[in-house]
Coordinates of C-alpha atoms in Angstrom, one line a residue:
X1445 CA -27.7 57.0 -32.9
X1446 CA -27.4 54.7 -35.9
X1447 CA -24.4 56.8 -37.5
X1448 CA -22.8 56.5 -34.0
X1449 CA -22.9 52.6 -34.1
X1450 CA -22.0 52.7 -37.8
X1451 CA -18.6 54.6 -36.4
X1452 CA -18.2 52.0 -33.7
X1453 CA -17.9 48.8 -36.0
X1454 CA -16.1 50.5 -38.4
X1455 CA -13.8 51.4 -35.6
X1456 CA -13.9 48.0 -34.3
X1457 CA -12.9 46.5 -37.9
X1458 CA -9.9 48.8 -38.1
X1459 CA -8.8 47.5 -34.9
X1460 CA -9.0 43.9 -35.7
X1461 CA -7.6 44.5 -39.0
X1462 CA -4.4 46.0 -37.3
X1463 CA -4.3 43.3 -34.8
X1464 CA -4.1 40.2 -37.6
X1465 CA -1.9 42.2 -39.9
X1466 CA 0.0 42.8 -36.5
X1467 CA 0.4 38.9 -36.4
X1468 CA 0.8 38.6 -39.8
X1469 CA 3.8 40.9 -39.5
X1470 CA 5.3 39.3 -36.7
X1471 CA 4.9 35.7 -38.4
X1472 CA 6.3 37.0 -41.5
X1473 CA 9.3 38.4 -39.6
X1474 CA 10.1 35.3 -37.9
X1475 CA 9.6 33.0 -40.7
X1476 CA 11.9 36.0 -42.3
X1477 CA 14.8 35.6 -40.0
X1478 CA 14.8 31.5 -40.3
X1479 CA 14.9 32.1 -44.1
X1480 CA 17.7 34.3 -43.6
X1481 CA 19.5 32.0 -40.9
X1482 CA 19.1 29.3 -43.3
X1483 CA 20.6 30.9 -46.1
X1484 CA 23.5 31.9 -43.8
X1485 CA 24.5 28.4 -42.7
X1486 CA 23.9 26.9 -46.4
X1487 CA 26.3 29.8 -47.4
X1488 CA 28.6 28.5 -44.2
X1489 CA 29.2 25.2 -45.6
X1490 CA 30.2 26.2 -49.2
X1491 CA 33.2 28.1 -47.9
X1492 CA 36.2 26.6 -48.0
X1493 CA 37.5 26.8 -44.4
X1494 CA 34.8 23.2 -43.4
X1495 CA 33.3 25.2 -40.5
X1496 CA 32.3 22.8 -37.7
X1497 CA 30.5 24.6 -35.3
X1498 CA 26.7 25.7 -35.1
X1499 CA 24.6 26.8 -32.3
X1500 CA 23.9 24.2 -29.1
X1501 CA 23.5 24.0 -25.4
X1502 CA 25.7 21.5 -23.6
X1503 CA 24.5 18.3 -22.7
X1504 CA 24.1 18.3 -19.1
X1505 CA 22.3 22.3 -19.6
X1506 CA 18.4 21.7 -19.1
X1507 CA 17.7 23.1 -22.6
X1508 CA 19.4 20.4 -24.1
X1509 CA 16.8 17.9 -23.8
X1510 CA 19.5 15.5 -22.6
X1511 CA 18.4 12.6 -20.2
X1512 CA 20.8 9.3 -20.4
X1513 CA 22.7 8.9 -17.9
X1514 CA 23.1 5.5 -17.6
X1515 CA 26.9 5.2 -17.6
X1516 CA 26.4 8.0 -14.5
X1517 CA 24.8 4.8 -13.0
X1518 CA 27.1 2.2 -14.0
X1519 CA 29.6 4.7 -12.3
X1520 CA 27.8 4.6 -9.0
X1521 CA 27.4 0.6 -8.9
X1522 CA 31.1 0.1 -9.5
X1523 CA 32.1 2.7 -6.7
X1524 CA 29.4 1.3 -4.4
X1525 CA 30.5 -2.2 -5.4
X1526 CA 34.2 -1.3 -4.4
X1527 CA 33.1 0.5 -0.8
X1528 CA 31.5 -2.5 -0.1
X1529 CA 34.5 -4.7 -0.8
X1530 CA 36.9 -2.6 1.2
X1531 CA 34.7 -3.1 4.2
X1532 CA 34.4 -6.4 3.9
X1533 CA 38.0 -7.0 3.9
X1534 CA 38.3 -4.2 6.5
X1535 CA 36.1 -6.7 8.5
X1536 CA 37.8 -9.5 7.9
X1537 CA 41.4 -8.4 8.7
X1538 CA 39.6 -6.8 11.8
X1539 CA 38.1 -9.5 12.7
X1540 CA 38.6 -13.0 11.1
X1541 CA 36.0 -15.2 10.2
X1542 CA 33.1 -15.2 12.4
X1543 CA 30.3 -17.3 10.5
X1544 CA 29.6 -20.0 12.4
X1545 CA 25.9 -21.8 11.1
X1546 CA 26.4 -24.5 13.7
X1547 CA 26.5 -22.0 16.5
X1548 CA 22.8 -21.1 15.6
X1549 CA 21.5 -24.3 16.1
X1550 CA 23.5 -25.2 19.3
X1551 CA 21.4 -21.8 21.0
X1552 CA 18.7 -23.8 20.8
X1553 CA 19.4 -26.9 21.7
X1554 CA 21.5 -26.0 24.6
X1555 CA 18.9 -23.9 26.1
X1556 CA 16.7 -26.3 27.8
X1557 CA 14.8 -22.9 28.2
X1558 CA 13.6 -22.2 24.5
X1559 CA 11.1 -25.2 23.9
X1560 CA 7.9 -23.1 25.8
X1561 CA 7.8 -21.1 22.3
X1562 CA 7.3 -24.5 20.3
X1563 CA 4.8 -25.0 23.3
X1564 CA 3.5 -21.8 22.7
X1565 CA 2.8 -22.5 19.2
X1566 CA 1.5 -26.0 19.7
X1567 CA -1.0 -24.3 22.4
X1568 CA -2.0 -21.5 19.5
X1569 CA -4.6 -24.7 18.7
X1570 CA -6.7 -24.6 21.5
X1571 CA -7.9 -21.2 20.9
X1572 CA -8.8 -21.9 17.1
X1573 CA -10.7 -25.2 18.4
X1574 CA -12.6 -22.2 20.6
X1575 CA -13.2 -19.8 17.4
X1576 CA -14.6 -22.6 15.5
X1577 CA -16.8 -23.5 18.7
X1578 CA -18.0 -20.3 18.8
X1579 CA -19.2 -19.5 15.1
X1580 CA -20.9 -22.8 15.4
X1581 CA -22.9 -21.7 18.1
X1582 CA -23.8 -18.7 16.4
X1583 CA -24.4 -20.4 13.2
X1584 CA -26.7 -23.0 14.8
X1585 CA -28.5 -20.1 16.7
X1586 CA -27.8 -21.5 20.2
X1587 CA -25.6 -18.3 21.2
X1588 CA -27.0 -14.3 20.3
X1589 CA -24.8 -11.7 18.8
X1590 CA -23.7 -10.1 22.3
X1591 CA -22.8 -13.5 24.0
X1592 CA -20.8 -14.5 21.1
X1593 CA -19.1 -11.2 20.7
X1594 CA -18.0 -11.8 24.7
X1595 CA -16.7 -15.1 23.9
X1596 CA -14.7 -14.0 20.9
X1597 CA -13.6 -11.0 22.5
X1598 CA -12.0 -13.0 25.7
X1599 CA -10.5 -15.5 23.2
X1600 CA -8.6 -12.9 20.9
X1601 CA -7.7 -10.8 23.9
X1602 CA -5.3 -14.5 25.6
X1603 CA -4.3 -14.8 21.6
X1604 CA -1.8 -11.8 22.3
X1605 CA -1.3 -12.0 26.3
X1606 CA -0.8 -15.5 26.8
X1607 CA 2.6 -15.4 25.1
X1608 CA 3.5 -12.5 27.0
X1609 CA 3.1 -14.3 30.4
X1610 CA 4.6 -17.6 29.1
X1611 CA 7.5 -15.8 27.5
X1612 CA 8.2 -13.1 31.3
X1613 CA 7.7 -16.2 33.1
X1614 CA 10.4 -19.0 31.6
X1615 CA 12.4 -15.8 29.7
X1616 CA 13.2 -17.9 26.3
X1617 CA 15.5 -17.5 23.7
X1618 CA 15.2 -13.9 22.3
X1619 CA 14.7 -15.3 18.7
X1620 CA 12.6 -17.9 19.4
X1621 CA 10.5 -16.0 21.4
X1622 CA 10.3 -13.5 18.5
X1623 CA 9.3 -16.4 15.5
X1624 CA 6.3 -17.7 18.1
X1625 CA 5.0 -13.9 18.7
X1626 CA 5.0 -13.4 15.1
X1627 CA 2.8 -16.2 14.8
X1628 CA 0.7 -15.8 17.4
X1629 CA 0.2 -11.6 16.0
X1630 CA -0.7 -13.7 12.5
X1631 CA -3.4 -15.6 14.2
X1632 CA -5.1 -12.2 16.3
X1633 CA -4.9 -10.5 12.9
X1634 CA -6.5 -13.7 11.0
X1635 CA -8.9 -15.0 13.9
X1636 CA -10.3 -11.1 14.0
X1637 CA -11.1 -11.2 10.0
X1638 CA -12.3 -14.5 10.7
X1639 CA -14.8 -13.5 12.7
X1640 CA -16.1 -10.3 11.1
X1641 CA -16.8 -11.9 8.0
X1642 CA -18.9 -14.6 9.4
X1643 CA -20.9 -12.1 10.8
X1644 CA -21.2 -10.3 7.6
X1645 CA -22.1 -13.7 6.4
X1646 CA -25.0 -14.3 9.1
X1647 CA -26.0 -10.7 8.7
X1648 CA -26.7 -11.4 5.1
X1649 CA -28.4 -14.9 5.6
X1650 CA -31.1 -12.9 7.6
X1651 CA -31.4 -10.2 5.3
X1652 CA -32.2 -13.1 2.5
X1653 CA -34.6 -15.1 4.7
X1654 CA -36.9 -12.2 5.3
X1655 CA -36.9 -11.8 1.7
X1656 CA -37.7 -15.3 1.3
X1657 CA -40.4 -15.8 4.4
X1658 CA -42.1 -18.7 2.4
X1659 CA -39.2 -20.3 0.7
X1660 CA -37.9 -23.5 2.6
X1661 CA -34.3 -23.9 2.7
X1662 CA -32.7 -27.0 2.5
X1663 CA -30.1 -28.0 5.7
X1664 CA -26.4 -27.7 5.4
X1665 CA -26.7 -31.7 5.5
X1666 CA -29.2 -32.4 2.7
X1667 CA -27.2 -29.8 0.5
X1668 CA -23.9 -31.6 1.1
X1669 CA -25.8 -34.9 0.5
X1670 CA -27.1 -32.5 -2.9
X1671 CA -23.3 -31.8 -4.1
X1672 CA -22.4 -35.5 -3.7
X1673 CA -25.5 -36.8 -5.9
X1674 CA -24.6 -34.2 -8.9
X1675 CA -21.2 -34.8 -8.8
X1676 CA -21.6 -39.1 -8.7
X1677 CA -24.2 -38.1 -11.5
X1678 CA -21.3 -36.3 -13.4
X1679 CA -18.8 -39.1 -13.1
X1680 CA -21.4 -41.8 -14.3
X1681 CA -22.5 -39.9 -17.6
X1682 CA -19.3 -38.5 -18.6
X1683 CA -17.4 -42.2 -17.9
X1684 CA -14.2 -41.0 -17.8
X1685 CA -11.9 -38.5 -15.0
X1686 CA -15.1 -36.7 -12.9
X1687 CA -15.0 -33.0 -13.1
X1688 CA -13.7 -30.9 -10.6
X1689 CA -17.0 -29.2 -8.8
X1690 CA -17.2 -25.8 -9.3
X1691 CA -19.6 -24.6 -6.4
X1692 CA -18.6 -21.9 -4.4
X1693 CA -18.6 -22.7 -0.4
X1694 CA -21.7 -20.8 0.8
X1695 CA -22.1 -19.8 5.0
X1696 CA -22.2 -21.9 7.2
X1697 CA -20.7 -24.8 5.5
X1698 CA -17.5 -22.9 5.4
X1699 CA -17.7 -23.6 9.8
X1700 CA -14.7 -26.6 9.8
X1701 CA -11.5 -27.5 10.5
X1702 CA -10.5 -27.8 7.0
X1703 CA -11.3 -24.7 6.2
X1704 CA -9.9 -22.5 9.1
X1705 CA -6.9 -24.4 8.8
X1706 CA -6.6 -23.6 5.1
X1707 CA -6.9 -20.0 6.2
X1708 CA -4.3 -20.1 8.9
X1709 CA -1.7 -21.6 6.5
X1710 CA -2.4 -18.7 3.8
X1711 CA -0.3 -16.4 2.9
X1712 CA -3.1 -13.6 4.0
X1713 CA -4.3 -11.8 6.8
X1714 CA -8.1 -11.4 5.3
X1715 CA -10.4 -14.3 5.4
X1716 CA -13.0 -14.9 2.4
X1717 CA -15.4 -17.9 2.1
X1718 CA -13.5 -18.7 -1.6
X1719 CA -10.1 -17.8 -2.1
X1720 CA -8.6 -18.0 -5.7
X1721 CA -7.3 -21.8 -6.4
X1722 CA -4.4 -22.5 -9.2
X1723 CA -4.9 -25.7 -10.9
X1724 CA -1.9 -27.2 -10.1
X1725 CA 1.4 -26.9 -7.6
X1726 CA 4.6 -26.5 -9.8
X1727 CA 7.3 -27.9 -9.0
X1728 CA 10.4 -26.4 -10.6
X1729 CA 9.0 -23.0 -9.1
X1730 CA 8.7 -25.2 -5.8
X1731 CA 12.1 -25.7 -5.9
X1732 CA 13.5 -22.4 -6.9
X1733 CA 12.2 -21.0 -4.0
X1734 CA 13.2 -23.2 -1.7
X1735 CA 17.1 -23.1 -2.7
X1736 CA 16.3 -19.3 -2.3
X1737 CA 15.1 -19.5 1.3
X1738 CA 18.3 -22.2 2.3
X1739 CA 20.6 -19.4 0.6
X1740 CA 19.2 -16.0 2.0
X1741 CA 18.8 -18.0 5.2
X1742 CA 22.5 -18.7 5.9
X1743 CA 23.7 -15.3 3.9
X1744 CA 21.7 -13.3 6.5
X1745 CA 22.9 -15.4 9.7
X1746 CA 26.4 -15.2 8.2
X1747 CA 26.0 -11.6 7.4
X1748 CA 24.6 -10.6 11.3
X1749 CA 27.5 -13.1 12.8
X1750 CA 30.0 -11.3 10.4
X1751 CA 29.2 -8.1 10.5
X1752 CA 26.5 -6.4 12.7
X1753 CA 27.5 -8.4 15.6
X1754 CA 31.3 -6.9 16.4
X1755 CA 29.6 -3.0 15.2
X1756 CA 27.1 -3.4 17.2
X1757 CA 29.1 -4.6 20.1
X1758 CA 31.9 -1.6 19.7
X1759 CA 28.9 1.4 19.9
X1760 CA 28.5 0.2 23.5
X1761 CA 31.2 1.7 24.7
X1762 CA 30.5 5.3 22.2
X1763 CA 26.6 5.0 23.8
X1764 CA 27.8 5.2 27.2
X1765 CA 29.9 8.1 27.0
X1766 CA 27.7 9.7 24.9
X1767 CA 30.1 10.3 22.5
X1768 CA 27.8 12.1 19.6
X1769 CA 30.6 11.5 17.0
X1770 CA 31.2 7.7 17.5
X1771 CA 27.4 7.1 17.8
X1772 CA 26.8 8.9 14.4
X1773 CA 29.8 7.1 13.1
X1774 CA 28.6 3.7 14.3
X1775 CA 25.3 4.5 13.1
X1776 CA 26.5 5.1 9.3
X1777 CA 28.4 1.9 9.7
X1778 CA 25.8 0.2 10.9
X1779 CA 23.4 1.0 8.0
X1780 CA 25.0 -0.4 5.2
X1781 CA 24.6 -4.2 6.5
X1782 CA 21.3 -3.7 7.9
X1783 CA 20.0 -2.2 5.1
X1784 CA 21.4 -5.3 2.8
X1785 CA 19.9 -7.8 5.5
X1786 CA 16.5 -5.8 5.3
X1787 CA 16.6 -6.4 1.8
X1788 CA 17.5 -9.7 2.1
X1789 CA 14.8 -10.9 4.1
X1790 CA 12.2 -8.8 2.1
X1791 CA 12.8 -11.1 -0.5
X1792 CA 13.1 -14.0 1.4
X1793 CA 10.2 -13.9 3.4
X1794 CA 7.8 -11.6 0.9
X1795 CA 9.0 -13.3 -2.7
X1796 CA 10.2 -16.8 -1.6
X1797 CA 8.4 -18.0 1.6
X1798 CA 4.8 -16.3 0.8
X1799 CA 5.2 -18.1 -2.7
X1800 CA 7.0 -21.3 -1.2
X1801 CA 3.4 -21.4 0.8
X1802 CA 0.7 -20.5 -1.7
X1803 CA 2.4 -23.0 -4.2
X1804 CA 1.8 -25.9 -2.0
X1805 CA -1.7 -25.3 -0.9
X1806 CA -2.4 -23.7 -4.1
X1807 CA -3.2 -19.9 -3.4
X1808 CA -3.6 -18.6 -6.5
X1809 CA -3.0 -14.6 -5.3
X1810 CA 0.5 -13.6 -5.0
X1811 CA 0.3 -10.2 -4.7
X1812 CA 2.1 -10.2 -1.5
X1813 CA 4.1 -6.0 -2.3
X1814 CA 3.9 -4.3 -4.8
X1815 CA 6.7 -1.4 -6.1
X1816 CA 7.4 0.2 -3.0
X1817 CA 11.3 1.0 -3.8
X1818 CA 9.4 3.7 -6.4
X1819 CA 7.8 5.4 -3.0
X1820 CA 7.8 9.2 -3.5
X1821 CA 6.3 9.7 0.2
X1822 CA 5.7 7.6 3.1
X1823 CA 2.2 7.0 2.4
X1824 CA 2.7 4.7 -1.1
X1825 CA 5.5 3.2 0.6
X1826 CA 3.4 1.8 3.1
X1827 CA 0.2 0.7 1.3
X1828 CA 3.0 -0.9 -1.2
X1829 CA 6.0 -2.8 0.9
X1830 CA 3.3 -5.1 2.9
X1831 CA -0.3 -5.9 1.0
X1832 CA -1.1 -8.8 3.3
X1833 CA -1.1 -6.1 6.4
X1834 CA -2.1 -3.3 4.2
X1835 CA -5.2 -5.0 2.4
X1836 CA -6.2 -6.1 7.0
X1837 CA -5.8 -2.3 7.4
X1838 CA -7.9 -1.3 5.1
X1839 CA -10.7 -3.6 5.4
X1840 CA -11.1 -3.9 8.8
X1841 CA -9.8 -0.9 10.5
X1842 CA -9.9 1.9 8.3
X1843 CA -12.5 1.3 5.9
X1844 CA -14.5 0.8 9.3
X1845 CA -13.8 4.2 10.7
X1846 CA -14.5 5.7 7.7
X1847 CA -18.0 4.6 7.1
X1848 CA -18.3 5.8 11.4
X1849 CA -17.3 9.4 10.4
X1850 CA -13.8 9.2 11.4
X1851 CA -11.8 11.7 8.9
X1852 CA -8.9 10.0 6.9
X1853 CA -6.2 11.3 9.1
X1854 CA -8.1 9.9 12.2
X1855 CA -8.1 6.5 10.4
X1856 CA -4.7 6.8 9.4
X1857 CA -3.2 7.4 12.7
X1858 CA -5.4 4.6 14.5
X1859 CA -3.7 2.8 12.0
X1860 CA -0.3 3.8 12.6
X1861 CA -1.2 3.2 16.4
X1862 CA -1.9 -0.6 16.3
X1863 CA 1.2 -1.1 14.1
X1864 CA 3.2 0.6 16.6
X1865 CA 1.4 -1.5 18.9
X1866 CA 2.5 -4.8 17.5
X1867 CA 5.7 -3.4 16.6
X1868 CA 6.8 -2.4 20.0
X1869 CA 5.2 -6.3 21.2
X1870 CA 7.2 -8.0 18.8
X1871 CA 10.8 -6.4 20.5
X1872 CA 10.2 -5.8 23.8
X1873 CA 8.8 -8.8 24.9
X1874 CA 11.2 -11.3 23.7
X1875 CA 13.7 -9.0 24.9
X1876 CA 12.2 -8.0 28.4
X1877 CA 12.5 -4.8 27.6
X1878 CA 9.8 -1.8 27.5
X1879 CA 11.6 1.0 25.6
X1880 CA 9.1 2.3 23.4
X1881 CA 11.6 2.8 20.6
X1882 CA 10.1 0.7 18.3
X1883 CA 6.8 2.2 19.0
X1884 CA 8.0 5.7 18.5
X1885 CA 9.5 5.1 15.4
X1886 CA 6.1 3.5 14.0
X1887 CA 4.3 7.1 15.2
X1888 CA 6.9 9.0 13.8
X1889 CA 5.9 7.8 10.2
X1890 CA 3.1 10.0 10.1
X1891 CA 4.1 13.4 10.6
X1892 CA 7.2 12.0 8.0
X1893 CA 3.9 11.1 5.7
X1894 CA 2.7 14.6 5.8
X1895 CA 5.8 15.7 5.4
X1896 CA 6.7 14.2 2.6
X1897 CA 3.7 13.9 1.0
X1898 CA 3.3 18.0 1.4
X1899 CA 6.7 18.8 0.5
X1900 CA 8.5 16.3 -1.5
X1901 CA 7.9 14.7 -4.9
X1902 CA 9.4 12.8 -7.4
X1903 CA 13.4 12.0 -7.2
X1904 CA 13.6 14.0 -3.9
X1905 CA 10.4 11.9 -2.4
X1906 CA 11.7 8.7 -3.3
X1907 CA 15.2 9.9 -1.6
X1908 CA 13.6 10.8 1.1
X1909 CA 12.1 7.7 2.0
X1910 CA 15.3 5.6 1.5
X1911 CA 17.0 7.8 3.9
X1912 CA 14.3 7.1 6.5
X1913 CA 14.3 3.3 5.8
X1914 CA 18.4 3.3 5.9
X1915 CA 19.0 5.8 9.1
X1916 CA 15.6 4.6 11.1
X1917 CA 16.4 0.9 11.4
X1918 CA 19.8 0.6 12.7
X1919 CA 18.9 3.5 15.5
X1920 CA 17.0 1.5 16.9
X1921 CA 18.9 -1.6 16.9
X1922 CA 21.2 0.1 18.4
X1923 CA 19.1 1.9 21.4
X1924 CA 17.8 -1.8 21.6
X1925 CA 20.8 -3.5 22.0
X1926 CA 22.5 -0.9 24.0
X1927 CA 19.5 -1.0 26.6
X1928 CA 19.8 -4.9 26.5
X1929 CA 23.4 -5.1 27.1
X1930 CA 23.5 -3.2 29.6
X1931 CA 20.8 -5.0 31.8
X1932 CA 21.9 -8.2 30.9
X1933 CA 25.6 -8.6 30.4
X1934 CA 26.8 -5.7 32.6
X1935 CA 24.2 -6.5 34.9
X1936 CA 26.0 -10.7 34.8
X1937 CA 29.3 -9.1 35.1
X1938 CA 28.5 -7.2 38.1
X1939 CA 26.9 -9.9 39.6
X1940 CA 29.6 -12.4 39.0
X1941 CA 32.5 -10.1 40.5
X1942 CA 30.5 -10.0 43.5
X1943 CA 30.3 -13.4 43.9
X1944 CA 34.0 -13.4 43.4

C-alpha cells in the first residue's frame, strides 16, 4: 500500500514537472519569436531601400484602438447646421414673414372671454385660506384625523375640477386656459405634500409626548415670545448688526400664511418645514436670467408663428385623406421645429424661470434636471428631465406603495397613470377636446421602459430615447390639432355657409 502511494506522487511530480516545463517551453518560444521579429525589423531599417511599412490595422478596424472622432462630429453639425438653413429659407420664400409678437398680445385682449383664467387663478386663494384652516384645526386638536382627512379631501378634489367647469362653461383662450391649469395641477401636487407632511409632523409630536408624559411643553406663543427674548439679548451684547437666528421652524409654528405662501412660490413640488436658504439674491445672475426668459420667449412664439403654424395647417388636408405618405412626411417635417421649441422651453422654464424664482425668494436648491440627454432607457430619462415631479413621485406615491407591498412595476405604472392623468387634463380641457392621445402616449412610456431597459444600452439606448422624444411629440400635435380643426373651423365654416 505504501509503495503504491510512493508510485502515485512520483507520478504526480512527473506530471507537474511536464506541465511547467510545458509553459516554460511555450514562454520561451514566444519570447523566441519576438527576439527574432525584432532582429528582423532592426535588420529592415539598415537596408538601403528606407522601408516604410510595418504591421497595423486601420484606424476605423476595432483592433486599432482608435476612438476620436471628433471632426466626424464637426461634420455632422455643419451638415445639420446647413439643413436647417435651407428650410428656413425654404420657409420663408414659401411663406414670408409671419412673426408677429403683437398679434400674441392682441388674442388676449380682444377676447373679452380669456380674463376667467386670471379669475381662476385669483380664486386658487380661497382654497389655500381652506388648507391652512384646516391644519389649524388639527393642530389645535378641535378636528380628529378622519374629519380633517374629509375636509382636505373635498378641498383638493375642487383644486382640479373647478377649472374644468369654469373653463367648459365660458370656453377661454386655449393658452390661457392651459398657463391657469398648470397652476392650479402645481397647487393639487403642492397642497397634497402639504398636507402629508403635517401629518407626519403631528404623528411625531404624539409619538414625543408619550415619551415625555411628565415634561411640560411650552405653547407655540411663549416659545415665539422665547425666540424674540434671545435674539433682543443677542443684539444688546454683541452691539453691533444682530445675528441672523438660526432656529429651525418646528410644527405647528410652521401653520401661516407666510409660510404656505413661501411654499407655493418655490420652485418645488415637496413641502418640508426648512427649506435650504442662500445668503443673499444675486443680481447679475438675476439679470441673466431674465434677458434669457425675454429672448427664448419671443424665439419660441416667433418660431410656432413661423414655422409650425403653416406645417401644421398643410397636414390637414394629408389627415383627411389619409394619405400615409404625406402624414409621415408632415410628421418628419414637423419634428425638427418642435423638437428645437421643446428644447427651448426646457431651458427656459427648467434653467432660467425655476432659477429666476429661487434667486428672488432665495431657494437655495436648484437641482431642478439633471443629465437626461445621456438617457440610455426611458426609465433614467424620466427620473432625470423633471426632479421637481420626480422627487413628488417618489415621495409620495411610490415610496408609499412600496412600503404597502406594491411590487416596483405596480408603483411604476400607478405612476405613469397619474401623469397620464394630468397630461391628458392639461390638453383636452383647454381645448374641449377628450382624445386620449396625450394619455396614451404617457402609458406607452412604460412598455418603451421595459423595452429599452431589457434590450438596449449604451449609444443604441440613448438613440432610442431621442427618437421617442423627436417622433412622439409632434404625433400628437398633430392628432390634436387635426381633431381641433376640424370641430372648430370646419365646423364655423359649415355653419357660416348655411347662414349664407
Amino acid at each position: 500500500m505504501a509503495a503504491s502511494d510512493s508510485e502515485v506522487d512520483t507520478n504526480d511530480r512527473q506530471l507537474r514537472q511536464r506541465h511547467s516545463s510545458g509553459k516554460l517551453r511555450r514562454v520561451g518560444s514566444a519570447t523566441k519569436i519576438d527576439d527574432e521579429v525584432r532582429q528582423h525589423e532592426q535588420q529592415r531599417k539598415k537596408q538601403p531601400d528606407i522601408p516604410l511599412h510595418k504591421p497595423q490595422d486601420s484606424l476605423l478596424s476595432s483592433g486599432s484602438g482608435f476612438n476620436n472622432y471628433r471632426g466626424f462630429l464637426n461634420l455632422c453639425i455643419i451638415l445639420l447646421a446647413m439643413s436647417n438653413t435651407r428650410l428656413v429659407l425654404e420657409n420663408l420664400i414659401k411663406y414670408g414673414i409671419l412673426v408677429d409678437p403683437i398679434s400674441w398680445i392682441s388674442v388676449f385682449l380682444k377676447n373679452p372671454y380669456s380674463w376667467p383664467n386670471l379669475t381662476l387663478i385669483c380664486v386658487l386663494n380661497i382654497f389655500v385660506f381652506f388648507s391652512i384652516g384646516i391644519e389649524q384645526l388639527l393642530a389645535q386638536g378641535t378636528i380628529n384625523e378622519s374629519v380633517g382627512f374629509v375636509l382636505k379631501s373635498a378641498n383638493i378634489f375642487t383644486i382640479v375640477t373647478c377649472p374644468v367647469v369654469v373653463i367648459t362653461m365660458f370656453r377661454p383662450n386655449p393658452v390661457g386656459s392651459f398657463t391657469a391649469l398648470g397652476i392650479y395641477t402645481q397647487a393639487f401636487l403642492k397642497l397634497i405634500s402639504y398636507h402629508i407632511v403635517n401629518r407626519w409632523c403631528r404623528e411625531a409630536t404624539r409619538k414625543n409626548k408619550r415619551r415625555k408624559r411628565g415634561a411640560s411643553t411650552p405653547s407655540p406663543r411663549m416659545r415665539k415670545e422665547l425666540k424674540e427674548k434671545n435674539f433682543t439679548e443677542k443684539e444688546d451684547n454683541d452691539g453691533d448688526i444682530p445675528k441672523v437666528d438660526s432656529t429651525l421652524v418646528e410644527y405647528p409654528d410652521n401653520i401661516n400664511l407666510k409660510d404656505m405662501y413661501y411654499f407655493l412660490l418655490a420652485p418645488t413640488l415637496c413641502y418640508e418645514l426648512n427649506f435650504p436658504r442662500s445668503a443673499r439674491i444675486r443680481k447679475r445672475f438675476l439679470f441673466r436670467r431674465i434677458i434669457e426668459i425675454v429672448f427664448l420667449l419671443q424665439l419660441m412664439l416667433g418660431l410656432v408663428q413661423q414655422w409650425i403654424v403653416p406645417t401644421v395647417m398643410n397636414a390637414v388636408k394629408p389627415f383627411n385623406e389619409m394619405d400615409l405618405k404625406r402624414i409621415v412626411e408632415r410628421i418628419l417635417k414637423l419634428a425638427i421645429p418642435n423638437h428645437f421649441i421643446w428644447l427651448l422651453f426646457f431651458y427656459c422654464f427648467f434653467h432660467s424661470l425655476l432659477n429666476l424664482i429661487g434667486e428672488l425668494i432665495r431657494f437655495a436648491d436648484r437641482e431642478f434636471y439633471r443629465d437626461w440627454w445621456n438617457s440610455e432607457n426611458v426609465d433614467y430619462f424620466w427620473k432625470n428631465w423633471n426632479i421637481p415631479v420626480h422627487r413628488w413621485a417618489k415621495r409620495h406615491l411610490y415610496a408609499p406603495m412600496r412600503r404597502k407591498g406594491y411590487s416596483s412595476i405596480q408603483a411604476a405604472i400607478a405612476v405613469f397613470l397619474l401623469s397620464a392623468i394630468f397630461h391628458e387634463y392639461l390638453v383636452s380641457v383647454p381645448l374641449h377636446l377628450f382624445r386620449l392621445w396625450a394619455f396614451a402616449g404617457m402609458m406607452a412610456q412604460v412598455p418603451i421602459q421595459y423595452f429599452t431597459a431589457r434590450f438596449l444600452h449604451g449609444a443604441y439606448g440613448n438613440s432610442a430615447v431621442w427618437i421617442s422624444l423627436i417622433i412622439g411629440q409632434p404625433v400628437c400635435v398633430l392628432m390634436y390639432f387635426h381633431d381641433y380643426y376640424v370641430i372648430n373651423m370646419i365646423s364655423a365654416t359649415n355653419s357660416t355657409t348655411s347662414v349664407t
